[in-house]
mmCIF file of C-alpha atoms in Angstrom:
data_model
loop_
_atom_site.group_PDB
_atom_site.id
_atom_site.type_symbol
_atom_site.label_atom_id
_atom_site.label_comp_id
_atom_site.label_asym_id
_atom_site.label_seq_id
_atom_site.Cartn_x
_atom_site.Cartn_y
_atom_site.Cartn_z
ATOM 1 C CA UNK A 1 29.881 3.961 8.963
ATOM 2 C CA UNK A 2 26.381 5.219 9.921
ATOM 3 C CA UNK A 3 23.590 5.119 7.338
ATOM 4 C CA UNK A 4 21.611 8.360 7.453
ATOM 5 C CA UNK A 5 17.926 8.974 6.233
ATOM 6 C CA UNK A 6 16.958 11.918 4.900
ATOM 7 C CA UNK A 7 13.871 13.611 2.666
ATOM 8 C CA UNK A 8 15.051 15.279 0.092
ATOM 9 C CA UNK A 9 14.011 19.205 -1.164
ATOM 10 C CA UNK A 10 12.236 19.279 -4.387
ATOM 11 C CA UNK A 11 15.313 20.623 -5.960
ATOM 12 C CA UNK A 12 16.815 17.535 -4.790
ATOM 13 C CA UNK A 13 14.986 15.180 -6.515
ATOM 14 C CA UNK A 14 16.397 15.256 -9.853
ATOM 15 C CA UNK A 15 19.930 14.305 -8.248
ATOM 16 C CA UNK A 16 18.459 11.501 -6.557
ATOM 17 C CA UNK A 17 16.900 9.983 -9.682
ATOM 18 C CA UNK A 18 19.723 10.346 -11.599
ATOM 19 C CA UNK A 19 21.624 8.162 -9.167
ATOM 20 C CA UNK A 20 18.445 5.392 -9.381
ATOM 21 C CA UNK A 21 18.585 5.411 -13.313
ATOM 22 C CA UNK A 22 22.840 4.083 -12.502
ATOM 23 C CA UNK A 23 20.964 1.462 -10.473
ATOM 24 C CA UNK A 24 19.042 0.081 -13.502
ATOM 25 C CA UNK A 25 19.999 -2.565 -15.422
ATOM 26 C CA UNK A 26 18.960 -6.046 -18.014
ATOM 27 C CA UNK A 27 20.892 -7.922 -15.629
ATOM 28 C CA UNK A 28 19.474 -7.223 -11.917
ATOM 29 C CA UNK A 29 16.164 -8.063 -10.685
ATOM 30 C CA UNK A 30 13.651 -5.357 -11.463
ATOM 31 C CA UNK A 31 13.210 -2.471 -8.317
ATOM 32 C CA UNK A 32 12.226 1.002 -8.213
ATOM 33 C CA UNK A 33 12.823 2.821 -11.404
ATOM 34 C CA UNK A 34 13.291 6.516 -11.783
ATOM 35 C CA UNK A 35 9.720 6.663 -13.600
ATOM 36 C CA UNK A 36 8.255 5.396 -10.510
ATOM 37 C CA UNK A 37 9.560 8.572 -9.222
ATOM 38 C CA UNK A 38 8.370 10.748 -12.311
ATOM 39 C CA UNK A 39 4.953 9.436 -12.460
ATOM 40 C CA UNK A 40 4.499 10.404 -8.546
ATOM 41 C CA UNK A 41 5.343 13.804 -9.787
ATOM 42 C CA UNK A 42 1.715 14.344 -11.106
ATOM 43 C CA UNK A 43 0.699 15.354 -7.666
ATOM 44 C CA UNK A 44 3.292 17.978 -7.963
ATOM 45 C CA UNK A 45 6.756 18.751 -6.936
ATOM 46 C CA UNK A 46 6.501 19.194 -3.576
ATOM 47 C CA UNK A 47 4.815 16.138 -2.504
ATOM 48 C CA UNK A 48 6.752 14.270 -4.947
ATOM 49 C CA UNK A 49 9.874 15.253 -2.918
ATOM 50 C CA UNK A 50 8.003 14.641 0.466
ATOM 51 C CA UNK A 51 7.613 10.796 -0.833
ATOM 52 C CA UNK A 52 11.003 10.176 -1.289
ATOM 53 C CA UNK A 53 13.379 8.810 0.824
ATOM 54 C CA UNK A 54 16.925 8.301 0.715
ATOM 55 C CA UNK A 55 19.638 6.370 3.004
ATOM 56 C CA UNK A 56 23.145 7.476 2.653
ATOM 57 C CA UNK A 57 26.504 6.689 3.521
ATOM 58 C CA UNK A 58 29.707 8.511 4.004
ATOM 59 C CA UNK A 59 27.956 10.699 1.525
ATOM 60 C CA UNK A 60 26.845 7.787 -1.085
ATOM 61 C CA UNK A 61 23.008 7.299 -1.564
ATOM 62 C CA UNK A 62 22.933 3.538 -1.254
ATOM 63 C CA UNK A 63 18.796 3.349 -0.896
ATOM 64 C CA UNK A 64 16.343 5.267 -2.156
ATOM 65 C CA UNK A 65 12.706 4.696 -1.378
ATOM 66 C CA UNK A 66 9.182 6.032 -2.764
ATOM 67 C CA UNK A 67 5.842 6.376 -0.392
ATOM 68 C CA UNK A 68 3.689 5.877 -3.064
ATOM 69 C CA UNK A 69 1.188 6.420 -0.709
ATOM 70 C CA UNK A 70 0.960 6.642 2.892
ATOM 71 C CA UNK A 71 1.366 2.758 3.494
ATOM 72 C CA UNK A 72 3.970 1.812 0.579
ATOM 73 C CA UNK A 73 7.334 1.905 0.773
ATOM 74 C CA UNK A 74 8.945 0.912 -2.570
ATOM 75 C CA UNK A 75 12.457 0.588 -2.517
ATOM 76 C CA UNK A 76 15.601 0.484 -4.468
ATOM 77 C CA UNK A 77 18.966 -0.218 -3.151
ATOM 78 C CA UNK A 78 22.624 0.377 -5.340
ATOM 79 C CA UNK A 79 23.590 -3.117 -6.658
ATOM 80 C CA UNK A 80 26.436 -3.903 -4.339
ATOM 81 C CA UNK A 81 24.159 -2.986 -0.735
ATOM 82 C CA UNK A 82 21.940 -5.776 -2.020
ATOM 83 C CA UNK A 83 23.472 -7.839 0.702
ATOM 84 C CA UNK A 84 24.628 -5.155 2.523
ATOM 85 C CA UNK A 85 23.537 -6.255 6.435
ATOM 86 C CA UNK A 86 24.021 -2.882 8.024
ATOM 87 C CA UNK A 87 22.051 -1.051 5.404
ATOM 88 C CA UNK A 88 18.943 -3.827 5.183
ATOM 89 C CA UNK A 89 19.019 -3.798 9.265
ATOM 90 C CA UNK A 90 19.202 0.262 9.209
ATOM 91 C CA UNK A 91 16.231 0.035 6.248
ATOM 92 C CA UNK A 92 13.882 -2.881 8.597
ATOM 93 C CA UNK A 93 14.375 -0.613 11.372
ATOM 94 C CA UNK A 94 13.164 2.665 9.330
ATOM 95 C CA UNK A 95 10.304 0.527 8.241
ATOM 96 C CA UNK A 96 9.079 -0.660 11.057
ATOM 97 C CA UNK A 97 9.231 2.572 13.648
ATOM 98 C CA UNK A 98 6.717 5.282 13.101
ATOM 99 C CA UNK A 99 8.578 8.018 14.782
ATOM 100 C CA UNK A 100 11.323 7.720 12.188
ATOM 101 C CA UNK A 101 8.995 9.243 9.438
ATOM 102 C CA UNK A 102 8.711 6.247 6.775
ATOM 103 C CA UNK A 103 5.652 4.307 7.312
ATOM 104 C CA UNK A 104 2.829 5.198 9.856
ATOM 105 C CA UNK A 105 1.517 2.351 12.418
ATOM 106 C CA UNK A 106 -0.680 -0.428 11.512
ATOM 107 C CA UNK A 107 -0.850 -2.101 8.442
ATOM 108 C CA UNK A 108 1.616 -1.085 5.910
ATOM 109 C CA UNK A 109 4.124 -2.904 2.979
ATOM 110 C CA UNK A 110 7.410 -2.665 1.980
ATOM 111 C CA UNK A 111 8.177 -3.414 -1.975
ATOM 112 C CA UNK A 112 12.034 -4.924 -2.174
ATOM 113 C CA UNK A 113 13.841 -6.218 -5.251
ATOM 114 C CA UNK A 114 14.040 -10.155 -4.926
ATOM 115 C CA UNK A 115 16.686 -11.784 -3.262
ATOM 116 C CA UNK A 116 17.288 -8.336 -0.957
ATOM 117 C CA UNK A 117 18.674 -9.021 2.307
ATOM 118 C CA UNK A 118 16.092 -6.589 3.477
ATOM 119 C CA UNK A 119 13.238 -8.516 2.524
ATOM 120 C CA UNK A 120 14.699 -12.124 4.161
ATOM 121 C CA UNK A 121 15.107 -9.759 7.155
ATOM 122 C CA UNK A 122 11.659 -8.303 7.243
ATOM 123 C CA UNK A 123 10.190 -11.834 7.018
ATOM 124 C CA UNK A 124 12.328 -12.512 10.216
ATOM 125 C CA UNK A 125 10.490 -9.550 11.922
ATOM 126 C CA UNK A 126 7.410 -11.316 11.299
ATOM 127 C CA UNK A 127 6.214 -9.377 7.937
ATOM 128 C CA UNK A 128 3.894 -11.581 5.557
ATOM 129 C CA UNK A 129 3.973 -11.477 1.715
ATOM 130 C CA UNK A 130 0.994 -9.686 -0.608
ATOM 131 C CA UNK A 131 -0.421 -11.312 -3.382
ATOM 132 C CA UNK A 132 1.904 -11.763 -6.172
ATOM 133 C CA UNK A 133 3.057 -9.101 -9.047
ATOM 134 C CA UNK A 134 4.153 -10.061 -12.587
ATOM 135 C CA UNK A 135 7.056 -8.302 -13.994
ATOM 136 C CA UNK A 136 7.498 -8.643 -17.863
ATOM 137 C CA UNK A 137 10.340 -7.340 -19.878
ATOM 138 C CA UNK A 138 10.661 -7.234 -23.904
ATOM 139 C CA UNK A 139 14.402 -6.548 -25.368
ATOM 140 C CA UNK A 140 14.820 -3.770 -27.474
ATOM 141 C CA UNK A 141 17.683 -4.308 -29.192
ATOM 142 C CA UNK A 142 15.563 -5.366 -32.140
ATOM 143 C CA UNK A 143 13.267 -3.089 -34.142
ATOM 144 C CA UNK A 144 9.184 -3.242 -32.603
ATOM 145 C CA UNK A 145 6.160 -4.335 -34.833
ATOM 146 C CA UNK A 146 4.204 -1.854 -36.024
ATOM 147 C CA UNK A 147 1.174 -1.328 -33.587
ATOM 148 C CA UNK A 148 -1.449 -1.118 -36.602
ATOM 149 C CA UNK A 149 -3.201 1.949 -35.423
ATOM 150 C CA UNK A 150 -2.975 5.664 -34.993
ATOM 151 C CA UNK A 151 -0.582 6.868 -32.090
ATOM 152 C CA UNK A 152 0.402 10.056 -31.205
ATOM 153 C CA UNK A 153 2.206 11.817 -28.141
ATOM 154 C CA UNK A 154 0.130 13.605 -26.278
ATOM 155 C CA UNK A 155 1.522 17.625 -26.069
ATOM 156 C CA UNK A 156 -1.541 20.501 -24.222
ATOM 157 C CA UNK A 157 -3.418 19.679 -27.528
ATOM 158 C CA UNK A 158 -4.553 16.257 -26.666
ATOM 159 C CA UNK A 159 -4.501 16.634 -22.045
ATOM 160 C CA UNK A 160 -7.515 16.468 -22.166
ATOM 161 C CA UNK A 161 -8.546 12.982 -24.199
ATOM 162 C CA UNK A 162 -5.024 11.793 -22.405
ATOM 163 C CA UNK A 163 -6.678 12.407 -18.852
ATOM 164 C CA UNK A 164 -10.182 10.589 -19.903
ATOM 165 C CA UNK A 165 -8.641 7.520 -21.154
ATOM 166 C CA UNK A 166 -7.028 7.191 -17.955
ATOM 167 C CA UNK A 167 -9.869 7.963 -15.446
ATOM 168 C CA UNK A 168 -12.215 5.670 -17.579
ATOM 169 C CA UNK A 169 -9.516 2.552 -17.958
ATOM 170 C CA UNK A 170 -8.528 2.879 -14.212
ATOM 171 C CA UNK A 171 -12.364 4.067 -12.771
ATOM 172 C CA UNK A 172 -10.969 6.564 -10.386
ATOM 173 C CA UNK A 173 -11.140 10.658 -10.892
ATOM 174 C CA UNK A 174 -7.777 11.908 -9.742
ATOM 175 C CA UNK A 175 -6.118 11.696 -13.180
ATOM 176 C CA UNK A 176 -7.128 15.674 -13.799
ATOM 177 C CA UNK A 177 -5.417 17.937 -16.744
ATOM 178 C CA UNK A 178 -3.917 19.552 -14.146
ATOM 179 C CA UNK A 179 -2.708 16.637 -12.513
ATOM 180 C CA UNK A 180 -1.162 15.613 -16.243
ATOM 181 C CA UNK A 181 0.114 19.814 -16.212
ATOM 182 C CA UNK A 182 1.559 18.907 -13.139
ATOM 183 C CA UNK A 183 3.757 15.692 -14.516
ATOM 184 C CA UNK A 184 4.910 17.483 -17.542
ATOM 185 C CA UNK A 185 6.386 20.459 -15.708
ATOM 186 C CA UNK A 186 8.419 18.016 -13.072
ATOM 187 C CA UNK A 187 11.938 17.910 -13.258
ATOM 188 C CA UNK A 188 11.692 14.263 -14.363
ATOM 189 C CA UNK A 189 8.959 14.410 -17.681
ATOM 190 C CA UNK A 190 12.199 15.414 -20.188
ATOM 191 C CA UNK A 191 12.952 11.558 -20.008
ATOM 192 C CA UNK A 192 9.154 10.803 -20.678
ATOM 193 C CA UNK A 193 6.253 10.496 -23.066
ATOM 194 C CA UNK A 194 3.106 10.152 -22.831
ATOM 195 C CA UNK A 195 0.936 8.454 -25.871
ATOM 196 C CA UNK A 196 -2.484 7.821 -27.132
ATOM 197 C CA UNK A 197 -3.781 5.066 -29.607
ATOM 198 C CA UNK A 198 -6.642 5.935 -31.365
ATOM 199 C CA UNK A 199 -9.288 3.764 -33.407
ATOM 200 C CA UNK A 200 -10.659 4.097 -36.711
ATOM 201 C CA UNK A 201 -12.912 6.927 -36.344
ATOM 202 C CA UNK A 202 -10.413 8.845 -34.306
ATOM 203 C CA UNK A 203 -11.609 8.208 -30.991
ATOM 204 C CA UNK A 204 -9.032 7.867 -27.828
ATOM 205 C CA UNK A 205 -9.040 4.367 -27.052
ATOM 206 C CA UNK A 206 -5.905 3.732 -24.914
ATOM 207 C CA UNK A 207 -3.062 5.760 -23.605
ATOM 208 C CA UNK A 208 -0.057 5.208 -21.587
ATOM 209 C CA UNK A 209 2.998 6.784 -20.434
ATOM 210 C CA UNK A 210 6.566 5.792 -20.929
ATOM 211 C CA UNK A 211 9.793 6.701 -18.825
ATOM 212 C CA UNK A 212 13.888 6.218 -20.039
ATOM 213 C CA UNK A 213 15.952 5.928 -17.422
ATOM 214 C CA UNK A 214 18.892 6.511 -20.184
ATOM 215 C CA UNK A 215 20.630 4.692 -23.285
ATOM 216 C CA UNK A 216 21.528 1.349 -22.269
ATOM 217 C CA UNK A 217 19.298 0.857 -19.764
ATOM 218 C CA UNK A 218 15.861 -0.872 -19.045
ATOM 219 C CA UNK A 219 12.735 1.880 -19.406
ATOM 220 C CA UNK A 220 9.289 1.662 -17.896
ATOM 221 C CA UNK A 221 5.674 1.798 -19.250
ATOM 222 C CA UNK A 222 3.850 3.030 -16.493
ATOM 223 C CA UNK A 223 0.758 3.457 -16.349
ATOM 224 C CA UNK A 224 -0.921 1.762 -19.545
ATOM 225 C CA UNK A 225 -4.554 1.130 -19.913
ATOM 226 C CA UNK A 226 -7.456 1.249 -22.142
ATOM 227 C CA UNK A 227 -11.050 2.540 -22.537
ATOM 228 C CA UNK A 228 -13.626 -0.009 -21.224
ATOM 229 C CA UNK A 229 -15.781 0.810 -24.215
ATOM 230 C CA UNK A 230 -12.947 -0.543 -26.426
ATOM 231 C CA UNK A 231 -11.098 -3.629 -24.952
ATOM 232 C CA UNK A 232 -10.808 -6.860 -26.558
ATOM 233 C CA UNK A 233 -10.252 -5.493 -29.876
ATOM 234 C CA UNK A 234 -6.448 -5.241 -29.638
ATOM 235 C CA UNK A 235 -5.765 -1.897 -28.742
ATOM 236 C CA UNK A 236 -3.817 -2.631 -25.193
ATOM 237 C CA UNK A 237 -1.295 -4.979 -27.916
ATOM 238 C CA UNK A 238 -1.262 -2.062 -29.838
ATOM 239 C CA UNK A 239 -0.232 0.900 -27.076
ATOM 240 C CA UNK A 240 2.080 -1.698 -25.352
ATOM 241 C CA UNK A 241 4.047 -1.861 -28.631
ATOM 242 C CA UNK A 242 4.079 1.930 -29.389
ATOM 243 C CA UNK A 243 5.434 2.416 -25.795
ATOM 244 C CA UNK A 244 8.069 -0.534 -26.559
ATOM 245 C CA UNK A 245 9.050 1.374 -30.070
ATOM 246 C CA UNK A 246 9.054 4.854 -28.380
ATOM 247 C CA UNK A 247 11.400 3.898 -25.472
ATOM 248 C CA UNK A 248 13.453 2.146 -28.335
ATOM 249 C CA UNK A 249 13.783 5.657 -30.131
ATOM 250 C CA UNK A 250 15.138 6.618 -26.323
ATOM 251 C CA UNK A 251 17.899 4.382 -26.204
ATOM 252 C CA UNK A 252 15.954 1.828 -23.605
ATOM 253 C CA UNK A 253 17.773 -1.873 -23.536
ATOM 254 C CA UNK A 254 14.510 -3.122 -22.950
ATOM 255 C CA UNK A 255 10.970 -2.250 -21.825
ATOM 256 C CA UNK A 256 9.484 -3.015 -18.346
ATOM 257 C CA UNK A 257 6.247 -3.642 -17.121
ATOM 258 C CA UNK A 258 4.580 -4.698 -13.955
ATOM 259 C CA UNK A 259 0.905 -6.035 -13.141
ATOM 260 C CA UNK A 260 -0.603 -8.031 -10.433
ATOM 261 C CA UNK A 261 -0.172 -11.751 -11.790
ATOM 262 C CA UNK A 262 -3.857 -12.208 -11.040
ATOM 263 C CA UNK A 263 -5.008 -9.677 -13.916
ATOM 264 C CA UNK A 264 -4.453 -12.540 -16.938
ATOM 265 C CA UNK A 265 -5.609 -10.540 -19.225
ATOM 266 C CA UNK A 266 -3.460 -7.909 -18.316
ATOM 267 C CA UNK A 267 -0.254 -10.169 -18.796
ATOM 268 C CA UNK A 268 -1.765 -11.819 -22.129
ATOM 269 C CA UNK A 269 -1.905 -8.589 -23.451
ATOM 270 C CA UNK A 270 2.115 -7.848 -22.949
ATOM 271 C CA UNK A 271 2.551 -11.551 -23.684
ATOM 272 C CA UNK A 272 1.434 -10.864 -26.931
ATOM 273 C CA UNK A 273 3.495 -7.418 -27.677
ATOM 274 C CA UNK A 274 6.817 -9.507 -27.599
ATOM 275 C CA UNK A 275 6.890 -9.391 -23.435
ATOM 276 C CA UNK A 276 8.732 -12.126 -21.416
ATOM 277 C CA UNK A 277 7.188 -13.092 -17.897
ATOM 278 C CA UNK A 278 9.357 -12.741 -15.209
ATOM 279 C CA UNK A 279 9.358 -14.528 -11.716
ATOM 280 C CA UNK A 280 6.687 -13.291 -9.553
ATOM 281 C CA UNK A 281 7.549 -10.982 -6.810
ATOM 282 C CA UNK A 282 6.088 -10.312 -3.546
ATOM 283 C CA UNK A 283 5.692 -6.857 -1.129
ATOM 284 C CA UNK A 284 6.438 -7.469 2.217
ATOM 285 C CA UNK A 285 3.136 -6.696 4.632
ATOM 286 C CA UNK A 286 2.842 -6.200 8.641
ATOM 287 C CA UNK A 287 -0.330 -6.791 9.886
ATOM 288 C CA UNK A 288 -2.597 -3.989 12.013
#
């Protein structure tokens, strides 16, 4: 049967995540979760429909995919197309052609789960791996340590100290209260929250956001960072295990994280909150 791409409308979207979050699970390597998709949504809900793809067939999404950029393609496929040949030649071939509305020419990388046919088939085409990510994952079928400060969820009250933290811990200026105004209105932010740690004297010191992609299954912290002005005094420990408790509360199996493996803080830090390294995974790159 032919596979068929598509883009969905922005009243689409929600459909398509909820067949991702039946995707997710303890037991399967770690791929494109539906708060992937939600986070994307804080450049609104139009171009976070544009950035999604999905490849169908006989009427069954069995791929779904997320530009998270222009030269990204991160992609999740249902757990029985893992192997599936016609679907991982149909995705390489998507990939790789401009005119079909994926990726643009020249340099650009593909993001697989590990042990896809489709990446094995892209490193036949001649694509290269990226520098390694580290996924971590801490079950939550136990209760969380306290994280020995202040946290609260951020509602319109606290937008603004929840956009600073970011822009300062991540040094860019996109991160806007109406990009924040933007995520919380999406179709997606019901099965999110976003939190802020705060120190002694009530300052914002670290923030992150959390997404459930339903009881039973494996949520994401994504993004997580904290104030230059405060690091090394525990607080990334501390919102690491407030987003652990808080998708706990949400029914999450278990909390996931990813960072690039060269960022050792970075993995120390979930280390310490209870987090187990996983393998490392590559992206899949083709040269200019």
């Amino acid at each position: 049967m032919t596979v068929l791409l598509n883009t969905p409308a922005p009243g689409d979207v929600r459909a398509v995540v909820d067949v991702l979050r039946t995707w997710q699970d303890d037991a399967t390597p770690v791929q494109l979760h539906p708060g992937d998709v939600g986070w994307y949504g804080r450049f609104g809900a139009d171009a976070a429909a544009a950035a999604v793809r999905t490849w169908a067939r006989d009427g069954r999404v069995v791929a779904v995919g997320l530009l998270d950029g222009s030269r990204l393609l991160r992609l999740a496929t249902a757990p029985d197309a893992h192997h599936d040949e016609e679907l991982a030649r149909r995705l390489v071939a998507d990939a790789s052609a401009p005119e079909r509305g994926v990726l643009p020419d020249g340099e650009v990388s593909v993001e697989a789960a590990p042990g896809a046919l489709v990446s094995d088939l892209l490193a036949d085409e001649g694509w290269d791996t990226e520098d390694p990510f580290a996924p971590l994952q801490r079950d939550l079928t136990g209760p969380v340590e306290d994280p020995g400060v202040r946290v609260e969820v951020v509602g319109p009250d606290r937008v603004s100290e929840r956009t600073a933290v970011h822009r300062a811990a991540f040094g860019g200026p996109t991160f806007t209260d109406e990009r924040w105004r933007d995520l919380a209105a999406g179709p997606l932010y019901g099965d999110a929250r976003c939190l802020l740690a705060y120190d002694d004297a009530g300052v914002a010191v670290g923030a992150t956001t959390v997404w459930s992609a339903g009881p039973g299954r494996p949520g994401l912290i994504e993004p997580l960072g904290v104030h230059p002005d405060h690091r090394r005094r525990g607080y990334g420990r501390a919102i690491t295990l407030a987003g652990a408790a808080v998708l706990r509360e949400l029914g999450s199996s278990s909390a996931v994280v990813i960072t690039e493996s060269s960022r050792d803080a970075a993995v120390a830090t979930y280390v310490s909150a209870g987090f187990r390294r996983l393998p490392d995974r590559h992206d899949r790159r083709r040269a200019a």
